[in-house]
Coordinates of C-alpha atoms in Angstrom, one line a residue:
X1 CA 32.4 34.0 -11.1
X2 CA 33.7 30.8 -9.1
X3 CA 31.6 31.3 -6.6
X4 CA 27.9 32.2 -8.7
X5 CA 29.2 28.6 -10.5
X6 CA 29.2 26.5 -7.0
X7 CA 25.9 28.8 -6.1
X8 CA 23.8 27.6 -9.2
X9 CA 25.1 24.1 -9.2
X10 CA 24.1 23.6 -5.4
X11 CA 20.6 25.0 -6.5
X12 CA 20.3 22.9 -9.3
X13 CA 21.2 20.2 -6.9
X14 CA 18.4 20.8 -4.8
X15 CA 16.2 21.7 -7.3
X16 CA 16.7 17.8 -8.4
X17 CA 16.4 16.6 -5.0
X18 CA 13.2 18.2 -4.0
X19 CA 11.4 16.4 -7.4
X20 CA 13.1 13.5 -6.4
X21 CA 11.5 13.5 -3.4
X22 CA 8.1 14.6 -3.8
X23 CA 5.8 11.5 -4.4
X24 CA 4.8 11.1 -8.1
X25 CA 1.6 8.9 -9.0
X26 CA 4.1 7.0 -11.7
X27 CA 6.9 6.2 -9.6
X28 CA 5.3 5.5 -5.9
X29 CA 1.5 6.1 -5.6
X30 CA 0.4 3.8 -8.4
X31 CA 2.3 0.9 -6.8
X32 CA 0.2 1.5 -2.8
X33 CA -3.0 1.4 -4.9
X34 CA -2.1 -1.4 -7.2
X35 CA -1.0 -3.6 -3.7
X36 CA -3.6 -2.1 -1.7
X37 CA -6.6 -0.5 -3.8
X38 CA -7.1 -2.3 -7.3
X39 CA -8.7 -5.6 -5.7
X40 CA -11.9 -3.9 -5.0
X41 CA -11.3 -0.8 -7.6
X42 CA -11.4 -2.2 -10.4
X43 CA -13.8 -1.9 -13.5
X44 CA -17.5 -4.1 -12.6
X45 CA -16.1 -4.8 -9.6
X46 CA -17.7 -4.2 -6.0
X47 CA -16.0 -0.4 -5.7
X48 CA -18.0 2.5 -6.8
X49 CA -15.2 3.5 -9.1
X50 CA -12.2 2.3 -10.8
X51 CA -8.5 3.0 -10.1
X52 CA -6.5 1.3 -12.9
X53 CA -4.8 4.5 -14.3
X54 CA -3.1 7.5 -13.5
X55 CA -6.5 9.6 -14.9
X56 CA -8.7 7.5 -12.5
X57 CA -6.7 8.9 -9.2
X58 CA -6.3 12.2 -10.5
X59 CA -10.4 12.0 -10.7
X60 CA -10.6 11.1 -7.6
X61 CA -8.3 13.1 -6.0
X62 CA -10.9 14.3 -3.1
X63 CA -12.4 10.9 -2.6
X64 CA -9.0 9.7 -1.8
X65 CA -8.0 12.3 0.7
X66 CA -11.6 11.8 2.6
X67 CA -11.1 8.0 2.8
X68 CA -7.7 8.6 3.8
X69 CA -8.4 10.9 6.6
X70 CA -11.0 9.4 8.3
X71 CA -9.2 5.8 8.2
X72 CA -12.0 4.2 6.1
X73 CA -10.3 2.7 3.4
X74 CA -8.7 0.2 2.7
X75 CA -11.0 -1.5 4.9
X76 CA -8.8 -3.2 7.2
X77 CA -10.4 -3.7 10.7
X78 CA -7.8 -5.8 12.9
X79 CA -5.9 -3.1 15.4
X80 CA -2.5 -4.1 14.7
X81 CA -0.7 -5.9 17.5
X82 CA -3.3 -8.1 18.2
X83 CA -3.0 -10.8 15.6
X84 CA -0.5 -11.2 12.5
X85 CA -2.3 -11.9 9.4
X86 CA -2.2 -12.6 5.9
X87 CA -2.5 -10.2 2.9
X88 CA -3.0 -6.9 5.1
X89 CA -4.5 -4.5 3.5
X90 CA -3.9 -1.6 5.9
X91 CA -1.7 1.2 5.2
X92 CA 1.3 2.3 6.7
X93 CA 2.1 5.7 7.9
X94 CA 4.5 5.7 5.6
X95 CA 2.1 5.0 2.9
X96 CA -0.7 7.2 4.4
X97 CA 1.9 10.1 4.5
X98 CA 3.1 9.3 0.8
X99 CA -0.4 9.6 -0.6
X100 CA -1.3 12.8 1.2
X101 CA 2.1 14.6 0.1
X102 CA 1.2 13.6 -3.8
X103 CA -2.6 15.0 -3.2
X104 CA -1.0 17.8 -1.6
X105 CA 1.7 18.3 -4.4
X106 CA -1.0 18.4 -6.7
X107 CA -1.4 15.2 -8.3
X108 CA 1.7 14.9 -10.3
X109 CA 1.8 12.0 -13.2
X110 CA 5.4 11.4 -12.9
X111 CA 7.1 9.5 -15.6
X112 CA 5.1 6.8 -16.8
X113 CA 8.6 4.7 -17.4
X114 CA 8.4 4.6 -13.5
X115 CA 4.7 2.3 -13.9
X116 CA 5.5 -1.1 -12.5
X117 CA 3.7 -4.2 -14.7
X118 CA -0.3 -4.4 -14.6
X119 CA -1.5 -7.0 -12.1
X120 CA -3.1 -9.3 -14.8
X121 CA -5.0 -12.2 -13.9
X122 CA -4.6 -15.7 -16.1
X123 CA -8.0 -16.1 -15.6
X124 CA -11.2 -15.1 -13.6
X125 CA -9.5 -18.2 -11.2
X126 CA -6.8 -16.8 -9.2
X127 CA -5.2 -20.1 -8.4
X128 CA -6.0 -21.7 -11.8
X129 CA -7.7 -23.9 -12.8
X130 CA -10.2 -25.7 -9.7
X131 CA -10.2 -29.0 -9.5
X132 CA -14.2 -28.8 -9.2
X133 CA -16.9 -26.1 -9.5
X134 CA -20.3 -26.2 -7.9
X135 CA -22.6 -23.3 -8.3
X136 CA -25.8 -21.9 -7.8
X137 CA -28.3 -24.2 -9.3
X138 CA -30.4 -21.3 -10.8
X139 CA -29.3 -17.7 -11.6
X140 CA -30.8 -15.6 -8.8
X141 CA -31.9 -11.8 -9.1
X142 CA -31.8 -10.1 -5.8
X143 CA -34.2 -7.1 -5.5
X144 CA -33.8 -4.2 -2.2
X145 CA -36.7 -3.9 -0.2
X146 CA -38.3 -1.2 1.0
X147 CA -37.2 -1.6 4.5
X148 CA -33.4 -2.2 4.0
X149 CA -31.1 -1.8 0.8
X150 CA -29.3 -5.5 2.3
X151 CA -30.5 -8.9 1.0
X152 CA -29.3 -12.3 2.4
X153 CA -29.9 -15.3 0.5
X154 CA -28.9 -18.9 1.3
X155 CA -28.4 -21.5 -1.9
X156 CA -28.5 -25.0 -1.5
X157 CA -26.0 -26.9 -3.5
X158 CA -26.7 -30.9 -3.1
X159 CA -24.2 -33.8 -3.4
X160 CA -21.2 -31.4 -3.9
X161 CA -18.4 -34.5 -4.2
X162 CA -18.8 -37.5 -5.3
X163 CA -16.4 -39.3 -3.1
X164 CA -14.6 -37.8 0.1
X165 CA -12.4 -34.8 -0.7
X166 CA -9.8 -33.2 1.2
X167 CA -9.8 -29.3 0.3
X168 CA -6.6 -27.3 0.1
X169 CA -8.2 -23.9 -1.1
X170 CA -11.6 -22.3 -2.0
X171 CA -12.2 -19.6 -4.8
X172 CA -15.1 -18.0 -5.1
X173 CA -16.2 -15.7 -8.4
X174 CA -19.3 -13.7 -7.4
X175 CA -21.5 -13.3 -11.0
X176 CA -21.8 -9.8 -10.2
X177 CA -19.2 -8.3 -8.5
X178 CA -20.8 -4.6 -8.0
X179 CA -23.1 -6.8 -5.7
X180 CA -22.3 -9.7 -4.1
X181 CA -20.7 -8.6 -0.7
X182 CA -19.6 -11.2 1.0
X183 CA -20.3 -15.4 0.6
X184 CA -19.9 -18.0 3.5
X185 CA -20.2 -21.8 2.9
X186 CA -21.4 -24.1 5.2
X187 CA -21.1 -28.2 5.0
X188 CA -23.7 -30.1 6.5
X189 CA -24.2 -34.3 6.2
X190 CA -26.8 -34.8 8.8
X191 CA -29.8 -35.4 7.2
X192 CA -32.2 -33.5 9.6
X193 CA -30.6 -30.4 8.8
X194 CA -30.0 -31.2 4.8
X195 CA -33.6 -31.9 5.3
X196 CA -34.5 -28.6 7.0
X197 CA -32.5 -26.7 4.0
X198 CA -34.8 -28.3 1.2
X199 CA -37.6 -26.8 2.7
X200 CA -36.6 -23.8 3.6
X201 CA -35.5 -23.5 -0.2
X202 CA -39.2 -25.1 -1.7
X203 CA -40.9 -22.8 0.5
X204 CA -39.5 -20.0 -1.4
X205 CA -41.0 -19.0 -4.6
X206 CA -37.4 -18.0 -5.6
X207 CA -34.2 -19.5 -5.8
X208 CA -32.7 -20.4 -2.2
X209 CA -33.9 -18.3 0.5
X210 CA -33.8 -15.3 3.3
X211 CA -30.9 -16.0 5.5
X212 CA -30.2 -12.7 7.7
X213 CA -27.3 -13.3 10.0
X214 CA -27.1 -17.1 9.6
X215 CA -27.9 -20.4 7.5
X216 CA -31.3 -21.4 9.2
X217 CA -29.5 -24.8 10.4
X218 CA -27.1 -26.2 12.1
X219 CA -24.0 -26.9 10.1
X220 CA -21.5 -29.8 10.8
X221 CA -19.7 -32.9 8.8
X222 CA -17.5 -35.3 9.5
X223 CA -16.2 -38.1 11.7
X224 CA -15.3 -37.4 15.4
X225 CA -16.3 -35.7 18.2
X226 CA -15.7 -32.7 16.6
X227 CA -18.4 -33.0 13.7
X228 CA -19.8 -29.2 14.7
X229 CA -16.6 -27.9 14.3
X230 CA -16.5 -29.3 10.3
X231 CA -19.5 -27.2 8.9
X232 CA -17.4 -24.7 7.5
X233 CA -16.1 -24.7 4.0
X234 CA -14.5 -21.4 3.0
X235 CA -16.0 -17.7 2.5
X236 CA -15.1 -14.7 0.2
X237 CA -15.2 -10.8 0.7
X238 CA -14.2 -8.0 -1.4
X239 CA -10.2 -7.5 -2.0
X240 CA -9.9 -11.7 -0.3
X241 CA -7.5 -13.2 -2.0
X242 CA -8.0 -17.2 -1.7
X243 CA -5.9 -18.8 1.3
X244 CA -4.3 -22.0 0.1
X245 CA -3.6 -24.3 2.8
X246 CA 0.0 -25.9 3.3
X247 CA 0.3 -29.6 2.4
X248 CA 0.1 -30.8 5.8
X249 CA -3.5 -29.6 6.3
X250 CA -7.0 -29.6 4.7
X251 CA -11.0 -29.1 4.6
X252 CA -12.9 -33.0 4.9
X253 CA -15.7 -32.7 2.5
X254 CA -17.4 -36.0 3.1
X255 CA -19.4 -37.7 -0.1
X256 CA -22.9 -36.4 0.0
X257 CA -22.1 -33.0 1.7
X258 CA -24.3 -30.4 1.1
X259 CA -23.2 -26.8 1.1
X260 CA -25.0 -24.1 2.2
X261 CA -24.0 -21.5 0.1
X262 CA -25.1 -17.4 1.7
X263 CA -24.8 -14.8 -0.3
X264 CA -24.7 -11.4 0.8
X265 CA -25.9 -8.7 -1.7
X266 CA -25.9 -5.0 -1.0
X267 CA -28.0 -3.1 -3.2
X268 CA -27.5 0.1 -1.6
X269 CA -26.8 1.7 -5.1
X270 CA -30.2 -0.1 -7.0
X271 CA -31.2 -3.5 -8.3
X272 CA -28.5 -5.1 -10.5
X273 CA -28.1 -5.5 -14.2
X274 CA -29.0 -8.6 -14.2
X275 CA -29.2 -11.6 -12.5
X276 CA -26.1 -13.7 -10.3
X277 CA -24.9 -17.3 -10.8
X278 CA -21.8 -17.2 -8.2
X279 CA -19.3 -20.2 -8.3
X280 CA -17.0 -21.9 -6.1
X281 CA -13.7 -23.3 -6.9
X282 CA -12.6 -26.4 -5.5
X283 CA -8.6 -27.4 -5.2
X284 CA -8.3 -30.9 -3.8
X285 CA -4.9 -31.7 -2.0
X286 CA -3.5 -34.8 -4.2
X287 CA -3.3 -37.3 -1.3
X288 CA -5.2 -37.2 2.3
X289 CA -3.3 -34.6 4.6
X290 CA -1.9 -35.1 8.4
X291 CA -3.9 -32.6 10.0
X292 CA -8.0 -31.6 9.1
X293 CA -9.2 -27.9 9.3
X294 CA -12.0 -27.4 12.0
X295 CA -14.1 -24.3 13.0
X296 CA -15.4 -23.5 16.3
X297 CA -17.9 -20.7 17.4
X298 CA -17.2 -18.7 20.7
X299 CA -20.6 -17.3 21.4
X300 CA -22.9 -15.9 23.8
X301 CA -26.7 -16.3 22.8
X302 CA -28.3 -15.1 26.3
X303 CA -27.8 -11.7 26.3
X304 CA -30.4 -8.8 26.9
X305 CA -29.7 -5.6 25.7
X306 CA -31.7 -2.7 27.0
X307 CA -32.9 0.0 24.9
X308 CA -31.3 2.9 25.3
X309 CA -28.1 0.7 26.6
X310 CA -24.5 2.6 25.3
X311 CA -21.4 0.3 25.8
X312 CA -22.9 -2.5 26.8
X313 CA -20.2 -5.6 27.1
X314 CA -21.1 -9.2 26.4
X315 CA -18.7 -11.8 26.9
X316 CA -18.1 -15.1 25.7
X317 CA -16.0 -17.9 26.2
X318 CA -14.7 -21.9 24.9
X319 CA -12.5 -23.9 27.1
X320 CA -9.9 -26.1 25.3
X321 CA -10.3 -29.3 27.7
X322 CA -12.5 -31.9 26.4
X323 CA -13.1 -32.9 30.5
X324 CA -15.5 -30.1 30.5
X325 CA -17.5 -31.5 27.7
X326 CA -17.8 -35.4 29.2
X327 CA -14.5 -37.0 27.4
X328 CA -11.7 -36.9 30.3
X329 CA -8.5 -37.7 28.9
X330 CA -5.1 -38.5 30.9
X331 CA -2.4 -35.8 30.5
X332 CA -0.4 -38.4 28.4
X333 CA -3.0 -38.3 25.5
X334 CA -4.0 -34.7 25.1
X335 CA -4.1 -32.9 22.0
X336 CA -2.5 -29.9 20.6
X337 CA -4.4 -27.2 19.2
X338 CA -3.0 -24.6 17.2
X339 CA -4.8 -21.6 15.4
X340 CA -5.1 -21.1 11.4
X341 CA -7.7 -18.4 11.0
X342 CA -10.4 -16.1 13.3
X343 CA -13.8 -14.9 12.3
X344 CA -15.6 -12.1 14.7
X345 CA -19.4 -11.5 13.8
X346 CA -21.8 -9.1 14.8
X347 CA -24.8 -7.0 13.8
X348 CA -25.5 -3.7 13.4
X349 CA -25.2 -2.7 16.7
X350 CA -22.0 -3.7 17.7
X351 CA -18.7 -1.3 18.0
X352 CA -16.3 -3.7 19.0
X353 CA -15.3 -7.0 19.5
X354 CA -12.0 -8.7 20.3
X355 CA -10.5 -12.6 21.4
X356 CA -7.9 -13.0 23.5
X357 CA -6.3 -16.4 24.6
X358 CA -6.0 -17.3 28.1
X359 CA -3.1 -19.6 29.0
X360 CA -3.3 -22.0 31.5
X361 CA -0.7 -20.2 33.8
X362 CA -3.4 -17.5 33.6
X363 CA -1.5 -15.4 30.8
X364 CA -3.4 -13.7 27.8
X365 CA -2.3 -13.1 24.5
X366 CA -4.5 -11.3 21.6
X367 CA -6.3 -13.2 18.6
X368 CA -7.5 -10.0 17.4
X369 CA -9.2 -7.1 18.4
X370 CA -11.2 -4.4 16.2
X371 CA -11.9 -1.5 17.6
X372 CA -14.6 0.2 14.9
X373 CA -16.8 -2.6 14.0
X374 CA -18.5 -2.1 10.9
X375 CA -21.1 -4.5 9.6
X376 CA -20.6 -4.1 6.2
X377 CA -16.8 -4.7 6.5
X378 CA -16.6 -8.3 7.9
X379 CA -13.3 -10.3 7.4
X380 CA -12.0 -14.2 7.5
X381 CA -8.5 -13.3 8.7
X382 CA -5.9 -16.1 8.1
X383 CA -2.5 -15.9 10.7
X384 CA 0.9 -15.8 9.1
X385 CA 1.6 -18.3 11.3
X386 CA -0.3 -20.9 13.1
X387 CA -1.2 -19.6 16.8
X388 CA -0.6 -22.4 19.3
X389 CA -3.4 -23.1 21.6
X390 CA -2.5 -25.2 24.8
X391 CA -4.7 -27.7 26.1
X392 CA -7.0 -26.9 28.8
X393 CA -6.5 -22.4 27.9
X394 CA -9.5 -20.5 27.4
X395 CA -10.5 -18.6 24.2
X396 CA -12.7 -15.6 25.6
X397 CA -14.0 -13.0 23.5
X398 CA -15.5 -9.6 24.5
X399 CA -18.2 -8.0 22.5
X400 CA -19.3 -4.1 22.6
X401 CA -22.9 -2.9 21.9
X402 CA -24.9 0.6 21.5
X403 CA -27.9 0.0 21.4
X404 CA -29.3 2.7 20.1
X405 CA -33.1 1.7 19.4
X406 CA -36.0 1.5 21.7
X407 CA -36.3 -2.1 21.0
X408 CA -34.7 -4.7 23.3
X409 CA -32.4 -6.7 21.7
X410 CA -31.7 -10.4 22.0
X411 CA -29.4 -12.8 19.8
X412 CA -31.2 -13.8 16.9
X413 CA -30.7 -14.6 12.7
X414 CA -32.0 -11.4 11.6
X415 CA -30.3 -8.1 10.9
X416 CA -32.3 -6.2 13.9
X417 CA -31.4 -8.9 16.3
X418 CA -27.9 -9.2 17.2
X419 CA -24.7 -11.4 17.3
X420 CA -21.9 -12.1 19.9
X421 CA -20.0 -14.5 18.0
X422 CA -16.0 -15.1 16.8
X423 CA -15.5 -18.2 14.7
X424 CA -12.1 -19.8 15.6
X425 CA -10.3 -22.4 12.7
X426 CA -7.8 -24.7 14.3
X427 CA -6.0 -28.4 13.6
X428 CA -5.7 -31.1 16.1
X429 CA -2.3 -32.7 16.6
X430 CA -1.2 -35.5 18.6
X431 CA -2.8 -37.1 21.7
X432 CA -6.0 -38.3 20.7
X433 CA -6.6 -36.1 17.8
X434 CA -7.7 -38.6 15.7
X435 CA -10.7 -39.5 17.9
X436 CA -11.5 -35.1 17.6
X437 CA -11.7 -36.1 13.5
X438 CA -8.2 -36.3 12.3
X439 CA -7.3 -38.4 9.0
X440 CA -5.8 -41.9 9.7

């Protein structure tokens, strides 16, 4: 009798430990989609469906494990080890694993006292409140054509401060989120290529106009000999959280800027409901900061890529020694460069692209690399911690193309040409820094 007692206990026992174990939707899936899925799936947002509840998951139970499996979603591109950034949206094994073992247990709901809190927004501004908005001056309705479900369109938003500002953080709130892809601004305050914006934009029968691949000008603001490197003002992409800078550091926005504003809208599943107005948030740093925020392209724009051609490598590089660009400077007053963000662009051609940083010594160490390029899954990725980038080292970056057309294929603004490009953001300390642009 003893011994049936100890048997059914230990079973019991068991019994309690295997439901513990086995992954329930309340108690651990519902907390990897809330931190990893709910950005993008979430009702009118740019996901084809929602997954706010326990009944949306269980809905899309197949969906889940296909995405899953083939490594699709989330989309996080950056091969891990080469780069530490922010709000990584990748999954763990752990995770992965997790997720697969619910589907596999059938779906179970759990108890739904094991929910954590609904992420709930204050408002449709993540940070608050901005300091400033600009928008599009007209509502725009983007309609597919018949060639390609992808539409690129470039606003031009005048006079965007009225007196110098130093940015600490960008928001952006696309008007329709099912929509709007992706949005880059540009600065510019040189009035050949504010000029060369306007008419781009009055030749167009429509608000703004065609932009694949690029602005149509050359941006650039600021003081310094680093005014090229100050045409960039912030961009968005779905599941972005906005980056606020530290104190120390900040985005010049001259008085008079304009900002390019390009909007990426997929239509892939039909023409919107209606038309979009997005906005930009502006949060201004109280008092001018130490160190400014610039932006540098690494690019190759000679290129020739065969038809036909399958793994075809183009590389490109940027030395970090202002000798090399006609501005010697003794060892005494050189400037130290450290990396806050990276950028890689291509087309639709490319599989993979990656940037590496060459010491002086000769040494390399990774920026980033991805592996699976996907044109429809760019990132701005912002390091956990700035990178430092010694004076006189290299920034090299490799790109990989198929091209798979019988069209040769050159670098170029539209879709069908193609881009070898990695945008680098970086401060300036020390040294002669503030000759490069930095406040006073």
């Amino acid at each position: 009798m003893r011994r049936h007692f100890i048997h059914t206990i230990l079973m019991a026992f068991a019994v309690a430990t295997a439901a513990n174990a086995q992954p329930t939707y309340s108690r651990e899936v519902s907390r990897i989609i809330q931190q990893k899925c709910q950005m993008c799936h979430r009702p009118n947002d740019i996901a084809p469906f929602a997954l706010m509840s326990y009944e949306d998951a269980q809905a899309q139970g197949r969906a889940i494990r296909a995405a899953l499996q083939l490594g699709i979603m989330p989309p996080w591109k950056p091969v891990p080890g080469h780069g530490d950034f922010q709000n990584n949206l990748s999954l763990s094994d752990d995770q992965r694993q997790t997720i697969l073992d619910w589907l596999d247990a059938g779906m179970p709901q759990g108890d739904p006292g094991d929910l954590p809190a609904p992420v709930v927004y204050a408002s449709e501004w993540r940070l608050g409140q901005p300091d400033q908005i600009v928008s599009m001056p007209v509502a725009y309705l983007p309609v597919a054509r018949e060639d390609r479900p992808d539409r690129y369109r470039c606003f031009v938003l005048p006079n965007a401060v009225d007196q110098e500002r130093w940015v600490r953080a960008v928001d952006i709130v696309p008007g329709i989120r099912s929509v709007v892809h992706h949005v880059i601004l540009y600065l510019t305050d040189d009035p050949a290529q504010i000029k060369r914006a306007l008419a781009l934009d009055e030749q167009d029968a429509d608000p703004g106009y065609d932009c694949w691949g690029g602005p149509l000008i050359t941006p650039g603001a600021g003081p310094g000999l680093l005014k090229a490197a100050g045409g960039m003002l912030g961009a968005w992409v779905p599941g972005m959280n906005p980056a606020e800078l530290p104190k120390d550091i900040g985005v010049l926005v001259p008085k008079g800027v304009y900002v390019i504003m390009q909007v990426h809208y997929n239509l892939a599943a039909g023409d919107p409901p209606g038309p979009d107005q997005t906005r930009v948030g502006l949060y201004f740093h109280d008092k001018k900061p130490e160190n400014r925020l610039f932006s540098l392209p690494i690019l190759n724009d000679k290129f020739v890529l065969p038809p036909g051609s399958m793994g075809q490598q183009v590389d490109a590089s940027l030395n970090l020694n202002l000798d090399d660009y006609g501005f010697p400077i003794p060892d005494a007053l050189v400037p130290q460069f450290s990396a806050i963000g990276i950028a890689p662009h291509m087309h639709q051609l490319g599989r993979q692209i990656r940037a590496d940083l060459v010491q002086p010594d000769g040494a390399e160490a990774p920026l980033i690399k991805i592996d699976d390029w996907d044109f429809h899954w760019q990132g701005f990725y912002t390091y956990q911690k700035p990178v430092p980038l010694p004076y006189r080292s290299k920034i090299k970056a490799s790109c990989v193309f198929d091209n798979t057309t019988d069209r040769t294929i050159r670098w170029g603004e539209s879709t069908e040409d193609e881009m070898c490009l990695v945008y680098v953001s970086f401060i300036a300390q020390g040294g002669i820094a503030v000759l490069l642009g930095n406040p006073l």
